[in-house]
Tab-separated table of C-alpha atoms in Angstrom:
chain	number	residue	atom	x	y	z
A	1	UNK	CA	28.359	2.035	-55.693
A	2	UNK	CA	29.700	-1.266	-54.301
A	3	UNK	CA	27.349	-4.058	-53.269
A	4	UNK	CA	26.692	-3.665	-49.519
A	5	UNK	CA	28.795	-6.737	-48.681
A	6	UNK	CA	31.798	-5.521	-50.707
A	7	UNK	CA	32.109	-2.076	-49.116
A	8	UNK	CA	33.655	-1.148	-45.805
A	9	UNK	CA	31.651	1.710	-44.309
A	10	UNK	CA	31.759	3.266	-40.852
A	11	UNK	CA	32.062	1.042	-37.738
A	12	UNK	CA	32.560	-1.945	-40.069
A	13	UNK	CA	34.477	-3.976	-37.491
A	14	UNK	CA	31.072	-4.485	-35.775
A	15	UNK	CA	28.413	-3.054	-38.118
A	16	UNK	CA	28.276	-5.112	-41.327
A	17	UNK	CA	25.470	-3.190	-43.032
A	18	UNK	CA	22.567	-0.771	-42.731
A	19	UNK	CA	19.103	-1.208	-44.201
A	20	UNK	CA	16.155	1.185	-44.505
A	21	UNK	CA	12.876	-0.381	-45.633
A	22	UNK	CA	9.649	1.530	-46.331
A	23	UNK	CA	6.237	-0.166	-46.619
A	24	UNK	CA	3.697	1.549	-48.880
A	25	UNK	CA	0.350	0.651	-50.446
A	26	UNK	CA	-1.588	2.159	-53.346
A	27	UNK	CA	-4.740	3.924	-52.174
A	28	UNK	CA	-7.127	2.454	-54.747
A	29	UNK	CA	-6.243	-1.244	-54.385
A	30	UNK	CA	-6.763	-3.764	-51.553
A	31	UNK	CA	-3.646	-5.178	-49.833
A	32	UNK	CA	-1.790	-7.901	-51.839
A	33	UNK	CA	-3.349	-10.767	-49.832
A	34	UNK	CA	-6.739	-9.727	-51.287
A	35	UNK	CA	-5.583	-9.425	-54.911
A	36	UNK	CA	-5.683	-12.021	-57.667
A	37	UNK	CA	-2.556	-12.605	-59.787
A	38	UNK	CA	-3.766	-10.457	-62.696
A	39	UNK	CA	-4.373	-7.420	-60.451
A	40	UNK	CA	-1.047	-7.904	-58.689
A	41	UNK	CA	0.728	-7.791	-62.062
A	42	UNK	CA	-1.219	-4.601	-62.879
A	43	UNK	CA	-0.086	-3.018	-59.573
A	44	UNK	CA	3.507	-4.060	-60.337
A	45	UNK	CA	3.364	-2.263	-63.686
A	46	UNK	CA	1.866	0.891	-62.145
A	47	UNK	CA	4.755	1.110	-59.658
A	48	UNK	CA	7.338	0.215	-62.327
A	49	UNK	CA	6.124	3.117	-64.488
A	50	UNK	CA	6.149	5.485	-61.484
A	51	UNK	CA	9.887	4.975	-60.837
A	52	UNK	CA	11.975	7.375	-62.971
A	53	UNK	CA	14.174	5.588	-65.525
A	54	UNK	CA	17.070	7.769	-64.333
A	55	UNK	CA	17.199	5.624	-61.158
A	56	UNK	CA	18.514	2.730	-63.297
A	57	UNK	CA	16.390	0.067	-61.615
A	58	UNK	CA	15.769	-3.150	-63.573
A	59	UNK	CA	12.258	-4.618	-63.564
A	60	UNK	CA	12.294	-8.381	-62.910
A	61	UNK	CA	9.233	-10.611	-62.826
A	62	UNK	CA	10.001	-13.153	-60.110
A	63	UNK	CA	8.556	-16.028	-62.183
A	64	UNK	CA	11.418	-15.525	-64.695
A	65	UNK	CA	14.075	-16.445	-62.098
A	66	UNK	CA	15.173	-19.924	-61.027
A	67	UNK	CA	14.527	-21.013	-57.440
A	68	UNK	CA	18.289	-20.814	-56.744
A	69	UNK	CA	18.418	-17.220	-58.047
A	70	UNK	CA	15.427	-16.225	-55.896
A	71	UNK	CA	16.761	-17.809	-52.697
A	72	UNK	CA	20.213	-16.361	-53.415
A	73	UNK	CA	18.663	-12.866	-53.437
A	74	UNK	CA	17.199	-13.603	-49.993
A	75	UNK	CA	20.570	-14.919	-48.757
A	76	UNK	CA	22.114	-11.618	-49.879
A	77	UNK	CA	19.323	-9.729	-48.032
A	78	UNK	CA	18.215	-8.138	-51.325
A	79	UNK	CA	14.709	-9.547	-50.787
A	80	UNK	CA	12.953	-10.934	-47.719
A	81	UNK	CA	12.555	-14.689	-47.084
A	82	UNK	CA	8.770	-14.135	-47.270
A	83	UNK	CA	9.087	-12.547	-50.728
A	84	UNK	CA	11.237	-15.491	-51.853
A	85	UNK	CA	8.571	-17.989	-50.753
A	86	UNK	CA	6.321	-17.327	-53.774
A	87	UNK	CA	6.805	-15.816	-57.240
A	88	UNK	CA	3.068	-15.560	-57.935
A	89	UNK	CA	2.249	-12.054	-59.175
A	90	UNK	CA	5.422	-10.631	-57.669
A	91	UNK	CA	8.107	-8.481	-59.250
A	92	UNK	CA	11.328	-6.757	-58.214
A	93	UNK	CA	12.931	-3.443	-59.140
A	94	UNK	CA	16.675	-3.807	-58.582
A	95	UNK	CA	19.763	-1.625	-59.020
A	96	UNK	CA	22.971	-3.000	-60.582
A	97	UNK	CA	24.709	-2.765	-57.202
A	98	UNK	CA	21.788	-4.593	-55.515
A	99	UNK	CA	21.837	-1.842	-52.864
A	100	UNK	CA	18.387	-0.594	-53.898
A	101	UNK	CA	15.516	-3.024	-54.275
A	102	UNK	CA	11.751	-2.539	-54.432
A	103	UNK	CA	9.733	-5.673	-53.714
A	104	UNK	CA	6.318	-5.493	-55.367
A	105	UNK	CA	3.387	-7.339	-53.786
A	106	UNK	CA	5.177	-8.827	-50.813
A	107	UNK	CA	3.071	-8.173	-47.675
A	108	UNK	CA	2.415	-4.654	-49.002
A	109	UNK	CA	2.252	-3.366	-52.581
A	110	UNK	CA	5.652	-1.706	-52.179
A	111	UNK	CA	8.585	-2.639	-49.956
A	112	UNK	CA	11.314	-0.143	-50.847
A	113	UNK	CA	14.719	-1.109	-49.472
A	114	UNK	CA	18.123	0.582	-49.414
A	115	UNK	CA	21.188	-1.273	-48.087
A	116	UNK	CA	24.623	0.220	-47.476
A	117	UNK	CA	27.860	-1.096	-45.962
A	118	UNK	CA	28.693	-0.196	-42.363
A	119	UNK	CA	26.696	2.253	-40.243
A	120	UNK	CA	24.985	4.593	-42.726
A	121	UNK	CA	21.451	5.171	-41.419
A	122	UNK	CA	21.119	8.823	-42.474
A	123	UNK	CA	22.571	8.187	-45.955
A	124	UNK	CA	20.376	5.119	-46.590
A	125	UNK	CA	17.265	6.967	-45.380
A	126	UNK	CA	18.039	9.928	-47.640
A	127	UNK	CA	18.057	7.646	-50.725
A	128	UNK	CA	14.921	5.763	-49.621
A	129	UNK	CA	13.085	9.020	-48.863
A	130	UNK	CA	13.955	10.478	-52.286
A	131	UNK	CA	12.738	7.356	-54.108
A	132	UNK	CA	9.595	7.317	-51.967
A	133	UNK	CA	8.854	10.942	-52.979
A	134	UNK	CA	9.488	10.193	-56.657
A	135	UNK	CA	6.999	7.312	-56.663
A	136	UNK	CA	4.482	9.337	-54.638
A	137	UNK	CA	4.495	12.014	-57.363
A	138	UNK	CA	2.939	9.467	-59.766
A	139	UNK	CA	0.759	7.325	-57.455
A	140	UNK	CA	-1.321	7.970	-54.329
A	141	UNK	CA	-0.305	6.054	-51.213
A	142	UNK	CA	-2.844	4.783	-48.674
A	143	UNK	CA	-2.467	7.359	-45.888
A	144	UNK	CA	-4.509	8.411	-42.864
A	145	UNK	CA	-3.970	11.729	-41.054
A	146	UNK	CA	-4.162	10.025	-37.658
A	147	UNK	CA	-2.540	6.646	-38.388
A	148	UNK	CA	-0.009	7.617	-41.067
A	149	UNK	CA	0.826	5.158	-43.867
A	150	UNK	CA	-1.619	2.236	-43.947
A	151	UNK	CA	-0.018	-1.219	-44.067
A	152	UNK	CA	-1.318	-4.777	-44.043
A	153	UNK	CA	0.404	-5.529	-40.719
A	154	UNK	CA	-0.589	-3.073	-37.940
A	155	UNK	CA	2.984	-3.153	-36.573
A	156	UNK	CA	4.108	-1.099	-39.618
A	157	UNK	CA	1.417	1.601	-39.349
A	158	UNK	CA	2.645	5.184	-39.093
A	159	UNK	CA	5.988	5.775	-40.781
A	160	UNK	CA	5.961	2.305	-42.414
A	161	UNK	CA	9.719	2.366	-41.845
A	162	UNK	CA	11.966	-0.388	-40.565
A	163	UNK	CA	15.530	0.753	-40.001
A	164	UNK	CA	17.965	-2.041	-39.196
A	165	UNK	CA	21.648	-2.787	-38.921
A	166	UNK	CA	23.437	-6.114	-39.214
A	167	UNK	CA	25.932	-6.615	-36.402
A	168	UNK	CA	28.769	-9.091	-35.934
A	169	UNK	CA	28.848	-9.817	-32.186
A	170	UNK	CA	31.075	-12.878	-31.596
A	171	UNK	CA	32.540	-11.727	-28.259
A	172	UNK	CA	29.167	-10.801	-26.717
A	173	UNK	CA	27.748	-14.126	-27.964
A	174	UNK	CA	30.658	-16.180	-26.579
A	175	UNK	CA	30.398	-14.455	-23.186
A	176	UNK	CA	26.634	-15.231	-23.151
A	177	UNK	CA	25.453	-11.626	-22.873
A	178	UNK	CA	23.046	-11.578	-25.811
A	179	UNK	CA	20.000	-12.667	-23.783
A	180	UNK	CA	20.367	-9.733	-21.394
A	181	UNK	CA	21.060	-7.316	-24.256
A	182	UNK	CA	17.965	-8.486	-26.187
A	183	UNK	CA	15.821	-7.817	-23.114
A	184	UNK	CA	17.385	-4.374	-22.635
A	185	UNK	CA	16.980	-3.174	-26.239
A	186	UNK	CA	13.325	-4.326	-26.356
A	187	UNK	CA	12.586	-1.863	-23.530
A	188	UNK	CA	14.065	0.870	-25.754
A	189	UNK	CA	11.696	0.136	-28.654
A	190	UNK	CA	14.147	-2.058	-30.594
A	191	UNK	CA	14.374	-5.748	-31.383
A	192	UNK	CA	17.417	-7.957	-31.992
A	193	UNK	CA	17.113	-11.145	-34.072
A	194	UNK	CA	19.087	-13.473	-36.296
A	195	UNK	CA	20.467	-11.946	-39.500
A	196	UNK	CA	17.457	-13.069	-41.582
A	197	UNK	CA	14.890	-11.415	-39.302
A	198	UNK	CA	12.011	-12.837	-37.315
A	199	UNK	CA	12.418	-16.480	-36.334
A	200	UNK	CA	15.949	-16.847	-37.715
A	201	UNK	CA	18.910	-18.102	-35.682
A	202	UNK	CA	22.018	-15.880	-35.326
A	203	UNK	CA	24.289	-17.993	-37.561
A	204	UNK	CA	27.889	-16.793	-37.621
A	205	UNK	CA	27.200	-14.473	-34.649
A	206	UNK	CA	25.323	-12.129	-37.020
A	207	UNK	CA	22.362	-10.209	-35.621
A	208	UNK	CA	19.821	-7.776	-36.996
A	209	UNK	CA	18.903	-4.850	-34.742
A	210	UNK	CA	15.851	-2.839	-35.836
A	211	UNK	CA	13.238	-0.370	-34.643
A	212	UNK	CA	9.941	-1.855	-33.391
A	213	UNK	CA	7.951	1.366	-33.067
A	214	UNK	CA	6.568	2.967	-36.250
A	215	UNK	CA	3.543	4.801	-34.838
A	216	UNK	CA	3.813	8.123	-32.980
A	217	UNK	CA	7.498	8.644	-33.792
A	218	UNK	CA	9.191	10.359	-36.743
A	219	UNK	CA	11.579	8.562	-39.087
A	220	UNK	CA	14.479	10.736	-37.946
A	221	UNK	CA	13.770	10.115	-34.243
A	222	UNK	CA	13.635	6.341	-34.874
A	223	UNK	CA	16.936	6.477	-36.770
A	224	UNK	CA	18.656	8.530	-34.055
A	225	UNK	CA	17.438	6.132	-31.351
A	226	UNK	CA	18.726	3.138	-33.325
A	227	UNK	CA	22.083	4.797	-34.011
A	228	UNK	CA	22.610	5.585	-30.311
A	229	UNK	CA	21.993	1.965	-29.293
A	230	UNK	CA	24.159	0.615	-32.150
A	231	UNK	CA	27.120	2.724	-31.007
A	232	UNK	CA	26.662	1.487	-27.422
A	233	UNK	CA	26.500	-2.147	-28.536
A	234	UNK	CA	29.564	-1.663	-30.749
A	235	UNK	CA	31.501	-0.253	-27.794
A	236	UNK	CA	30.478	-3.214	-25.607
A	237	UNK	CA	31.450	-5.718	-28.326
A	238	UNK	CA	34.872	-4.084	-28.772
A	239	UNK	CA	35.518	-4.143	-25.012
A	240	UNK	CA	34.500	-7.824	-24.877
A	241	UNK	CA	36.765	-8.608	-27.874
A	242	UNK	CA	39.762	-6.962	-26.223
A	243	UNK	CA	39.347	-9.198	-23.173
A	244	UNK	CA	38.452	-12.310	-25.191
A	245	UNK	CA	41.513	-12.338	-27.488
A	246	UNK	CA	43.926	-11.946	-24.558
A	247	UNK	CA	43.742	-15.673	-23.718
A	248	UNK	CA	45.864	-18.205	-25.583
A	249	UNK	CA	42.778	-20.457	-25.827
A	250	UNK	CA	40.909	-17.795	-27.815
A	251	UNK	CA	43.901	-17.119	-30.049
A	252	UNK	CA	44.213	-20.868	-30.616
A	253	UNK	CA	40.507	-21.148	-31.567
A	254	UNK	CA	40.900	-18.323	-34.106
A	255	UNK	CA	44.009	-19.853	-35.708
A	256	UNK	CA	42.417	-23.330	-35.778
A	257	UNK	CA	39.346	-21.903	-37.525
A	258	UNK	CA	41.581	-20.233	-40.110
A	259	UNK	CA	43.560	-23.450	-40.588
A	260	UNK	CA	40.419	-25.524	-41.194
A	261	UNK	CA	39.001	-23.023	-43.707
A	262	UNK	CA	42.303	-22.988	-45.625
A	263	UNK	CA	42.527	-26.766	-45.884
A	264	UNK	CA	39.058	-28.359	-45.521
A	265	UNK	CA	37.630	-30.452	-48.365
A	266	UNK	CA	34.052	-30.446	-47.030
A	267	UNK	CA	32.296	-27.487	-45.361
A	268	UNK	CA	28.597	-27.334	-44.550
A	269	UNK	CA	26.907	-23.955	-44.037
A	270	UNK	CA	26.708	-24.125	-40.232
A	271	UNK	CA	30.362	-25.105	-39.752
A	272	UNK	CA	31.505	-22.553	-42.322
A	273	UNK	CA	29.626	-19.707	-40.596
A	274	UNK	CA	30.999	-20.679	-37.163
A	275	UNK	CA	34.568	-20.784	-38.508
A	276	UNK	CA	34.368	-17.614	-40.629
A	277	UNK	CA	32.971	-15.718	-37.620
A	278	UNK	CA	36.076	-16.658	-35.612
A	279	UNK	CA	38.335	-15.663	-38.524
A	280	UNK	CA	36.563	-12.304	-38.857
A	281	UNK	CA	37.053	-11.742	-35.119
A	282	UNK	CA	40.749	-12.555	-35.579
A	283	UNK	CA	41.021	-10.153	-38.529
A	284	UNK	CA	39.391	-7.168	-36.777
A	285	UNK	CA	41.310	-7.840	-33.542
A	286	UNK	CA	44.728	-8.013	-35.225
A	287	UNK	CA	45.216	-11.708	-34.373
A	288	UNK	CA	45.143	-12.639	-38.091
A	289	UNK	CA	46.416	-10.767	-41.126
A	290	UNK	CA	43.432	-11.442	-43.418
A	291	UNK	CA	41.581	-9.060	-45.742
A	292	UNK	CA	38.285	-8.317	-44.006
A	293	UNK	CA	36.572	-7.541	-47.331
A	294	UNK	CA	37.263	-11.114	-48.497
A	295	UNK	CA	35.722	-12.478	-45.289
A	296	UNK	CA	32.606	-10.292	-45.578
A	297	UNK	CA	32.118	-11.303	-49.211
A	298	UNK	CA	32.523	-15.011	-48.334
A	299	UNK	CA	29.922	-14.748	-45.549
A	300	UNK	CA	27.366	-13.880	-48.236
A	301	UNK	CA	28.599	-15.749	-51.326
A	302	UNK	CA	29.053	-19.128	-49.586
A	303	UNK	CA	25.355	-19.505	-48.706
A	304	UNK	CA	23.695	-22.607	-50.250
A	305	UNK	CA	21.498	-21.127	-53.009
A	306	UNK	CA	24.128	-18.516	-53.880
A	307	UNK	CA	26.637	-21.319	-54.554
A	308	UNK	CA	24.059	-23.072	-56.768
A	309	UNK	CA	23.425	-19.788	-58.617
A	310	UNK	CA	27.184	-19.270	-59.121
A	311	UNK	CA	27.781	-22.734	-60.599
A	312	UNK	CA	24.529	-22.573	-62.591
A	313	UNK	CA	23.032	-25.856	-61.396
A	314	UNK	CA	21.474	-27.456	-58.334
A	315	UNK	CA	24.142	-29.368	-56.417
A	316	UNK	CA	23.498	-32.087	-53.853
A	317	UNK	CA	24.306	-31.106	-50.256
A	318	UNK	CA	27.602	-33.042	-50.445
A	319	UNK	CA	28.584	-31.522	-53.798
A	320	UNK	CA	27.779	-28.070	-52.423
A	321	UNK	CA	29.892	-28.666	-49.297
A	322	UNK	CA	32.799	-29.715	-51.549
A	323	UNK	CA	32.329	-26.656	-53.782
A	324	UNK	CA	32.147	-24.332	-50.763
A	325	UNK	CA	35.381	-25.770	-49.315
A	326	UNK	CA	37.117	-25.412	-52.700
A	327	UNK	CA	35.983	-21.788	-53.173
A	328	UNK	CA	36.999	-20.847	-49.606
A	329	UNK	CA	40.471	-22.417	-50.044
A	330	UNK	CA	40.972	-20.453	-53.272
A	331	UNK	CA	39.883	-17.134	-51.703
A	332	UNK	CA	41.968	-17.524	-48.531
């Protein structure tokens, strides 16, 4: 299986990726915030031993990774920014493709995550559900008949599931329609944020759309609701793109962005994301003849910590901007 950012998937012109995340806690232990480091490590080992070896997940103690490696995993959406903030008593179960990850002792004992390219909610849920069942055969989850799965944050009570999709919405952003759309989707039980979740800015016109309601609704109903709204947003984005690229000014902006990326000697993260978003819009709209897979891979691999992890040392901001520009020139 390809890494989520190297595959194409359905609706990939708008939908970059799909993620299903399940929050679970072991019945006999307090939530992670109440555990000391020694007990957290014990919980990690219990969960590690409950996952069948046939799943091919590697067990990684977070304290064995460099800070660049940890932050790079967050930049690639393999782990959450919160999980990256501390390695104390935390561990990760990770597949070779990085599409399956199980964060141990984040906010909950278990945060099981499946990521897939494009719109693949049913497929991602099927994998997550199977893994969830496999672990549940060996350990008892904290569960209440009335409230469902018990989680540290009340907003995850019930199914404990967060289904989300990452969307590239440059035309809707440029035409200033995101504020209205955010208000509309919130009334439908969904939330739209920057690509790195709560509190993050939508850099590169990337947004994360996810379900807000986990109590009193089934997983399948939540997924269907999300899929319906995603398809509507995708249709609106495509219509806005068609209009947007008709003007010579828009076509000029796309070609200028491509020209800068192909020749720049310094590129900071913010400028790079703004330019690559325009180039991706040009590629999916037929304005530019560029391989979309290269663009999608660059959007992930040119993040700051991921560059440091690739070169194997911590670069200064200027050195990193030079390295990013060099790598982008070579790829394009």
